[in-house]
Amino acid sequence: MSRQGGKKKVNFGLPKLTIVETPPAEEAIAPPNLDSVARIRLKDGEEVTVEADELEAVRELGRGAYGVVEQMRHRPTGTNMAVKRITYTFDEAEKRGALMDLSVNMKARSPFTVHFYGAFFRDGDIWICMEVMDTSLDKFYRAAFEHRKGIPEPVLGRIAYNIVAALDYLKSTWNIMHRDVKPSNVLINKQGDVKLCDFGISGQMVDSVAGTNLGCKPYMPPERIQAEIGAKYDVRSDVWSFGITMVELSIGRFPYTATRNVFEQLKQVVQNDPPRLPEGQFSPQYEEFIALCLQKDRDNRPRYPALLETEFLKINKNNDISDFANTVICLMG
């Protein structure tokens, strides 16, 4: 405390404030070979030049941590596309993730993965243009159980074959593991086509915990939860996630007890017996197939070539599921 001019000057001990001016934001620099004009390859093989301004938004298809997906229509050709917009930030890790997403989509050419049309760079975002599918399997199976008492085994068999074929293609052709296999990352249309999507994030994701209003659903295998020292991710970890996905599609709900505590759910995966199909409701071939996928010891799980040779996939791989798919999707409105 000090005196000045006969008055007491009180020092409250407050720190000296320093005002720092925020520099103006830099304009994002486009990734190599991307701008607002692109050559788009249509599904029939025709290539057309498309400007971003020629795309008009139709509806939002979804959004998540990696961006927004909208259905857009290319006015000159009438082509509908699913356009995934990913913010191209200055964060190096996020930048690598965005470019990985783009790179994998550009490479993948399989009837079991979504078709890639092309890509733009617009307003600081990467626009990845893909084919439009009608819905994802998480929404599809809920509608099937609500209106049709579930999904018949022949339909489940064809869905399983397409997913395994997609995962095998990514691994054998491009040495890519998905790392996020779950119902919302598999799409289906009225024609009965079943295709894997969001495989572009495979290069950066380590584990999958899908957040929902009911808590977190762990699709990751026991070995990833336990984080064993030196444990490396391999395709058999995706096989576990695929097995959980198939049980969920088969019984109409996530196979572990719902809880808002994520650690309790993860503990169930590590400590409980692996999920199995209800006895007497499915064929022995399907029960055996699920048991193979959901071996808690990763070394006992088969890789994709072995799964493709199982009796269950062999007898179901050519099933025509278009009538069932069309019926359920139409009921969804």
Short mmCIF file of C-alpha atoms in Angstrom, two decimals:
data_model
loop_
_atom_site.label_atom_id
_atom_site.label_comp_id
_atom_site.label_asym_id
_atom_site.label_seq_id
_atom_site.Cartn_x
_atom_site.Cartn_y
_atom_site.Cartn_z
CA MET A 1 0.00 0.00 0.00
CA SER A 2 1.38 3.51 -0.89
CA ARG A 3 0.37 7.14 -0.39
CA GLN A 4 0.06 9.61 -3.26
CA GLY A 5 -1.31 13.14 -2.87
CA GLY A 6 -2.49 12.38 0.63
CA LYS A 7 -4.59 9.45 -0.58
CA LYS A 8 -3.95 5.76 -0.22
CA LYS A 9 -3.20 3.90 -3.46
CA VAL A 10 -4.29 0.30 -3.10
CA ASN A 11 -2.37 -2.40 -4.97
CA PHE A 12 -4.60 -5.46 -5.45
CA GLY A 13 -1.76 -7.62 -6.70
CA LEU A 14 -3.35 -8.16 -10.11
CA PRO A 15 -1.02 -9.35 -12.86
CA LYS A 16 -0.13 -6.98 -15.65
CA LEU A 17 -2.31 -7.74 -18.67
CA THR A 18 -0.69 -8.14 -22.06
CA ILE A 19 -2.89 -7.81 -25.12
CA VAL A 20 -1.82 -10.06 -27.96
CA GLU A 21 -3.18 -9.31 -31.39
CA THR A 22 -4.30 -12.38 -33.30
CA PRO A 23 -2.77 -12.44 -36.76
CA PRO A 24 -5.21 -12.73 -39.65
CA ALA A 25 -6.08 -16.30 -40.60
CA GLU A 26 -4.08 -17.72 -43.45
CA GLU A 27 -5.91 -18.92 -46.51
CA ALA A 28 -5.77 -22.68 -46.85
CA ILE A 29 -3.52 -23.86 -49.67
CA ALA A 30 -5.05 -26.50 -51.93
CA PRO A 31 -3.57 -29.99 -51.91
CA PRO A 32 -1.55 -30.92 -54.99
CA ASN A 33 -3.59 -31.47 -58.18
CA LEU A 34 -6.88 -30.26 -56.63
CA ASP A 35 -8.88 -27.14 -57.45
CA SER A 36 -12.51 -26.15 -58.07
CA VAL A 37 -12.62 -27.96 -61.44
CA ALA A 38 -12.22 -31.72 -61.79
CA ARG A 39 -12.48 -34.52 -64.30
CA ILE A 40 -15.24 -36.80 -63.01
CA ARG A 41 -15.43 -40.44 -64.05
CA LEU A 42 -19.04 -41.60 -64.13
CA LYS A 43 -20.04 -45.19 -63.38
CA ASP A 44 -20.40 -46.01 -67.08
CA GLY A 45 -16.78 -44.95 -67.61
CA GLU A 46 -17.54 -41.60 -69.29
CA GLU A 47 -15.39 -38.71 -68.11
CA VAL A 48 -16.75 -35.16 -67.89
CA THR A 49 -15.31 -31.88 -66.67
CA VAL A 50 -17.19 -30.64 -63.62
CA GLU A 51 -16.97 -27.32 -61.79
CA ALA A 52 -17.89 -27.14 -58.12
CA ASP A 53 -20.38 -24.37 -58.93
CA GLU A 54 -22.33 -26.85 -61.09
CA LEU A 55 -23.21 -28.97 -58.02
CA GLU A 56 -26.40 -28.16 -56.14
CA ALA A 57 -27.18 -29.51 -52.69
CA VAL A 58 -30.14 -31.90 -52.46
CA ARG A 59 -30.05 -33.11 -48.85
CA GLU A 60 -27.68 -33.88 -46.01
CA LEU A 61 -26.82 -37.56 -45.76
CA GLY A 62 -24.78 -37.47 -42.56
CA ARG A 63 -22.06 -35.76 -40.57
CA GLY A 64 -19.33 -36.82 -38.20
CA ALA A 65 -15.85 -36.06 -36.94
CA TYR A 66 -14.40 -36.20 -40.44
CA GLY A 67 -16.85 -33.87 -42.17
CA VAL A 68 -20.29 -33.51 -43.70
CA VAL A 69 -21.77 -35.73 -46.43
CA GLU A 70 -24.40 -34.23 -48.71
CA GLN A 71 -26.26 -35.54 -51.71
CA MET A 72 -25.53 -33.17 -54.58
CA ARG A 73 -26.75 -33.08 -58.17
CA HIS A 74 -24.56 -32.17 -61.11
CA ARG A 75 -26.91 -29.94 -63.12
CA PRO A 76 -25.48 -30.47 -66.65
CA THR A 77 -25.55 -34.31 -66.48
CA GLY A 78 -28.22 -34.89 -63.81
CA THR A 79 -25.80 -37.16 -61.92
CA ASN A 80 -26.43 -37.48 -58.20
CA MET A 81 -23.38 -37.80 -55.96
CA ALA A 82 -22.61 -38.18 -52.29
CA VAL A 83 -20.15 -35.36 -51.58
CA LYS A 84 -18.02 -35.66 -48.46
CA ARG A 85 -16.57 -32.30 -47.40
CA ILE A 86 -13.45 -32.50 -45.23
CA THR A 87 -11.91 -29.34 -43.81
CA TYR A 88 -8.31 -29.02 -44.95
CA THR A 89 -6.68 -27.55 -41.84
CA PHE A 90 -3.15 -26.49 -40.97
CA ASP A 91 -2.88 -29.34 -38.45
CA GLU A 92 -0.47 -31.82 -40.00
CA ALA A 93 -2.16 -34.91 -38.54
CA GLU A 94 -5.59 -33.83 -39.77
CA LYS A 95 -4.10 -32.89 -43.13
CA ARG A 96 -2.59 -36.37 -43.49
CA GLY A 97 -5.95 -37.89 -42.58
CA ALA A 98 -7.78 -35.87 -45.22
CA LEU A 99 -5.25 -36.79 -47.90
CA MET A 100 -5.38 -40.45 -46.84
CA ASP A 101 -9.17 -40.37 -47.23
CA LEU A 102 -8.78 -38.91 -50.71
CA SER A 103 -5.96 -41.26 -51.72
CA VAL A 104 -7.76 -44.46 -50.76
CA ASN A 105 -11.01 -43.39 -52.41
CA MET A 106 -9.12 -42.64 -55.62
CA LYS A 107 -7.47 -46.08 -55.61
CA ALA A 108 -10.41 -48.30 -54.71
CA ARG A 109 -12.14 -49.88 -57.71
CA SER A 110 -14.27 -52.77 -56.53
CA PRO A 111 -17.96 -53.73 -56.78
CA PHE A 112 -17.83 -54.07 -52.99
CA THR A 113 -16.68 -50.49 -52.24
CA VAL A 114 -18.44 -47.22 -53.01
CA HIS A 115 -17.63 -45.78 -56.44
CA PHE A 116 -15.38 -42.70 -56.48
CA TYR A 117 -16.19 -40.00 -59.05
CA GLY A 118 -13.54 -37.38 -58.35
CA ALA A 119 -12.52 -34.58 -55.99
CA PHE A 120 -12.41 -30.78 -55.68
CA PHE A 121 -10.83 -28.20 -53.43
CA ARG A 122 -13.33 -25.48 -52.58
CA ASP A 123 -13.53 -22.85 -49.80
CA GLY A 124 -10.86 -24.57 -47.70
CA ASP A 125 -12.52 -28.01 -47.95
CA ILE A 126 -11.70 -31.15 -49.89
CA TRP A 127 -14.84 -32.39 -51.66
CA ILE A 128 -14.79 -36.15 -52.27
CA CYS A 129 -17.51 -37.19 -54.73
CA MET A 130 -18.87 -40.74 -54.46
CA GLU A 131 -21.92 -42.69 -55.61
CA VAL A 132 -25.14 -42.28 -53.65
CA MET A 133 -26.43 -45.34 -51.80
CA ASP A 134 -29.88 -45.50 -50.19
CA THR A 135 -28.99 -46.09 -46.55
CA SER A 136 -26.49 -47.56 -44.10
CA LEU A 137 -26.83 -50.96 -42.43
CA ASP A 138 -27.44 -49.53 -38.95
CA LYS A 139 -30.60 -47.82 -40.21
CA PHE A 140 -31.48 -50.74 -42.47
CA TYR A 141 -31.47 -53.41 -39.79
CA ARG A 142 -33.53 -51.29 -37.41
CA ALA A 143 -36.18 -50.85 -40.09
CA ALA A 144 -36.06 -54.57 -40.89
CA PHE A 145 -36.72 -55.50 -37.26
CA GLU A 146 -39.42 -52.87 -36.94
CA HIS A 147 -41.33 -53.88 -40.07
CA ARG A 148 -40.16 -57.36 -41.12
CA LYS A 149 -39.17 -59.23 -37.95
CA GLY A 150 -35.51 -59.17 -38.80
CA ILE A 151 -33.18 -60.01 -41.66
CA PRO A 152 -33.35 -63.55 -43.16
CA GLU A 153 -30.17 -65.60 -43.06
CA PRO A 154 -29.72 -65.68 -46.88
CA VAL A 155 -29.69 -61.86 -46.84
CA LEU A 156 -27.25 -61.82 -43.91
CA GLY A 157 -25.05 -64.25 -45.83
CA ARG A 158 -24.85 -62.03 -48.90
CA ILE A 159 -24.16 -58.96 -46.76
CA ALA A 160 -21.38 -60.85 -44.95
CA TYR A 161 -19.82 -61.98 -48.23
CA ASN A 162 -19.72 -58.46 -49.67
CA ILE A 163 -18.14 -57.00 -46.53
CA VAL A 164 -15.43 -59.68 -46.37
CA ALA A 165 -14.79 -59.35 -50.12
CA ALA A 166 -14.36 -55.56 -49.70
CA LEU A 167 -11.98 -55.96 -46.75
CA ASP A 168 -10.00 -58.62 -48.61
CA TYR A 169 -9.76 -56.37 -51.69
CA LEU A 170 -8.43 -53.42 -49.66
CA LYS A 171 -5.86 -55.59 -47.91
CA SER A 172 -4.70 -57.74 -50.83
CA THR A 173 -4.65 -54.97 -53.44
CA TRP A 174 -3.62 -51.88 -51.47
CA ASN A 175 -2.38 -53.30 -48.14
CA ILE A 176 -5.02 -51.24 -46.33
CA MET A 177 -6.84 -52.24 -43.15
CA HIS A 178 -10.17 -50.57 -42.47
CA ARG A 179 -9.96 -50.28 -38.64
CA ASP A 180 -13.53 -49.02 -38.29
CA VAL A 181 -15.85 -51.82 -39.38
CA LYS A 182 -19.38 -51.26 -38.06
CA PRO A 183 -22.93 -51.16 -39.49
CA SER A 184 -22.90 -47.41 -40.18
CA ASN A 185 -19.84 -47.84 -42.44
CA VAL A 186 -21.59 -50.31 -44.76
CA LEU A 187 -24.12 -48.99 -47.28
CA ILE A 188 -26.96 -50.69 -49.17
CA ASN A 189 -29.34 -49.68 -51.96
CA LYS A 190 -32.68 -50.89 -53.32
CA GLN A 191 -30.92 -53.06 -55.89
CA GLY A 192 -29.34 -55.07 -53.08
CA ASP A 193 -25.82 -53.75 -53.60
CA VAL A 194 -23.86 -53.79 -50.33
CA LYS A 195 -20.70 -51.66 -50.24
CA LEU A 196 -18.08 -50.70 -47.68
CA CYS A 197 -17.40 -47.00 -47.14
CA ASP A 198 -15.21 -44.70 -45.00
CA PHE A 199 -12.16 -46.84 -45.64
CA GLY A 200 -10.13 -43.67 -46.17
CA ILE A 201 -9.77 -43.11 -42.43
CA SER A 202 -8.04 -46.47 -42.07
CA GLY A 203 -4.57 -44.97 -42.19
CA GLN A 204 -5.02 -42.79 -39.11
CA MET A 205 -7.56 -44.48 -36.84
CA VAL A 206 -6.33 -46.83 -34.15
CA ASP A 207 -9.50 -48.00 -32.45
CA SER A 208 -13.23 -47.63 -32.95
CA VAL A 209 -15.58 -46.51 -30.24
CA ALA A 210 -18.75 -45.33 -31.93
CA GLY A 211 -20.58 -42.76 -29.83
CA THR A 212 -24.38 -42.90 -29.63
CA ASN A 213 -27.06 -41.44 -27.41
CA LEU A 214 -27.10 -44.70 -25.50
CA GLY A 215 -23.43 -44.59 -24.67
CA CYS A 216 -20.41 -45.91 -26.53
CA LYS A 217 -20.42 -49.12 -28.50
CA PRO A 218 -17.00 -50.74 -28.65
CA TYR A 219 -16.48 -52.67 -31.88
CA MET A 220 -12.79 -53.04 -31.16
CA PRO A 221 -11.39 -56.46 -30.23
CA PRO A 222 -10.07 -57.47 -26.78
CA GLU A 223 -6.43 -57.16 -27.77
CA ARG A 224 -6.86 -53.50 -28.74
CA ILE A 225 -8.66 -52.64 -25.51
CA GLN A 226 -6.01 -54.30 -23.40
CA ALA A 227 -3.35 -52.45 -25.39
CA GLU A 228 -0.84 -55.21 -25.07
CA ILE A 229 2.74 -54.02 -25.28
CA GLY A 230 3.93 -54.47 -28.83
CA ALA A 231 0.52 -55.58 -30.10
CA LYS A 232 0.12 -54.47 -33.69
CA TYR A 233 -3.13 -53.99 -35.54
CA ASP A 234 -3.69 -56.63 -38.19
CA VAL A 235 -6.64 -57.80 -40.29
CA ARG A 236 -7.80 -60.19 -37.59
CA SER A 237 -8.71 -57.18 -35.46
CA ASP A 238 -11.05 -56.08 -38.26
CA VAL A 239 -12.41 -59.64 -38.39
CA TRP A 240 -13.57 -59.24 -34.78
CA SER A 241 -15.30 -55.93 -35.58
CA PHE A 242 -16.94 -57.58 -38.57
CA GLY A 243 -18.17 -60.45 -36.38
CA ILE A 244 -19.71 -58.01 -33.88
CA THR A 245 -21.36 -56.20 -36.81
CA MET A 246 -22.90 -59.43 -38.14
CA VAL A 247 -24.27 -60.44 -34.73
CA GLU A 248 -25.81 -56.97 -34.39
CA LEU A 249 -27.48 -57.28 -37.80
CA SER A 250 -28.73 -60.75 -36.90
CA ILE A 251 -30.31 -60.04 -33.50
CA GLY A 252 -31.36 -56.43 -34.06
CA ARG A 253 -29.30 -54.82 -31.31
CA PHE A 254 -25.73 -54.32 -30.17
CA PRO A 255 -24.68 -57.65 -28.60
CA TYR A 256 -23.27 -56.25 -25.36
CA THR A 257 -25.31 -54.86 -22.46
CA ALA A 258 -26.05 -51.17 -22.96
CA THR A 259 -24.45 -48.83 -20.43
CA ARG A 260 -23.51 -45.17 -20.44
CA ASN A 261 -20.17 -46.01 -18.89
CA VAL A 262 -17.73 -46.69 -21.73
CA PHE A 263 -15.28 -48.45 -19.40
CA GLU A 264 -17.99 -50.90 -18.31
CA GLN A 265 -18.70 -51.76 -21.95
CA LEU A 266 -15.02 -52.20 -22.71
CA LYS A 267 -14.68 -54.43 -19.65
CA GLN A 268 -17.47 -56.64 -21.02
CA VAL A 269 -15.50 -57.17 -24.22
CA VAL A 270 -12.37 -58.18 -22.33
CA GLN A 271 -13.88 -60.23 -19.50
CA ASN A 272 -17.10 -61.74 -20.88
CA ASP A 273 -17.47 -64.63 -23.28
CA PRO A 274 -17.67 -63.43 -26.88
CA PRO A 275 -21.17 -62.91 -28.31
CA ARG A 276 -22.86 -65.80 -30.08
CA LEU A 277 -26.00 -66.18 -32.15
CA PRO A 278 -29.16 -67.35 -30.33
CA GLU A 279 -29.38 -71.13 -30.36
CA GLY A 280 -31.77 -72.70 -32.84
CA GLN A 281 -32.49 -69.54 -34.84
CA PHE A 282 -29.74 -69.86 -37.43
CA SER A 283 -27.99 -72.60 -39.38
CA PRO A 284 -24.99 -74.48 -37.94
CA GLN A 285 -22.90 -73.01 -40.76
CA TYR A 286 -23.70 -69.46 -39.67
CA GLU A 287 -23.16 -70.24 -35.99
CA GLU A 288 -19.75 -71.71 -36.81
CA PHE A 289 -18.88 -68.71 -38.98
CA ILE A 290 -19.61 -66.23 -36.17
CA ALA A 291 -17.69 -68.34 -33.68
CA LEU A 292 -14.65 -68.22 -35.98
CA CYS A 293 -14.78 -64.43 -36.26
CA LEU A 294 -15.26 -63.87 -32.53
CA GLN A 295 -12.36 -65.81 -31.09
CA LYS A 296 -10.99 -63.75 -28.18
CA ASP A 297 -7.46 -64.92 -28.98
CA ARG A 298 -6.55 -63.06 -32.15
CA ASP A 299 -4.25 -65.85 -33.31
CA ASN A 300 -7.26 -68.18 -33.55
CA ARG A 301 -9.21 -65.86 -35.86
CA PRO A 302 -9.02 -66.51 -39.61
CA ARG A 303 -7.88 -63.99 -42.18
CA TYR A 304 -10.05 -63.00 -45.13
CA PRO A 305 -9.03 -65.72 -47.64
CA ALA A 306 -9.95 -68.38 -45.08
CA LEU A 307 -13.29 -66.69 -44.36
CA LEU A 308 -14.08 -66.59 -48.07
CA GLU A 309 -13.61 -70.37 -48.15
CA THR A 310 -16.10 -71.06 -45.35
CA GLU A 311 -19.24 -72.97 -46.24
CA PHE A 312 -21.45 -70.13 -45.01
CA LEU A 313 -20.05 -67.59 -47.45
CA LYS A 314 -19.80 -70.04 -50.33
CA ILE A 315 -23.49 -70.96 -50.18
CA ASN A 316 -24.66 -67.33 -49.81
CA LYS A 317 -22.29 -65.25 -51.94
CA ASN A 318 -24.54 -65.18 -55.03
CA ASN A 319 -27.88 -64.63 -53.27
CA ASP A 320 -30.12 -62.01 -54.89
CA ILE A 321 -31.26 -59.77 -52.03
CA SER A 322 -32.77 -56.99 -54.14
CA ASP A 323 -36.43 -57.76 -53.31
CA PHE A 324 -35.79 -57.73 -49.56
CA ALA A 325 -33.58 -54.63 -49.74
CA ASN A 326 -36.11 -52.74 -51.85
CA THR A 327 -38.98 -53.66 -49.51
CA VAL A 328 -37.20 -52.54 -46.35
CA ILE A 329 -35.83 -49.33 -47.86
CA CYS A 330 -39.26 -48.38 -49.21
CA LEU A 331 -40.74 -48.96 -45.75
CA MET A 332 -38.17 -46.54 -44.36
CA GLY A 333 -39.74 -43.78 -46.44
#
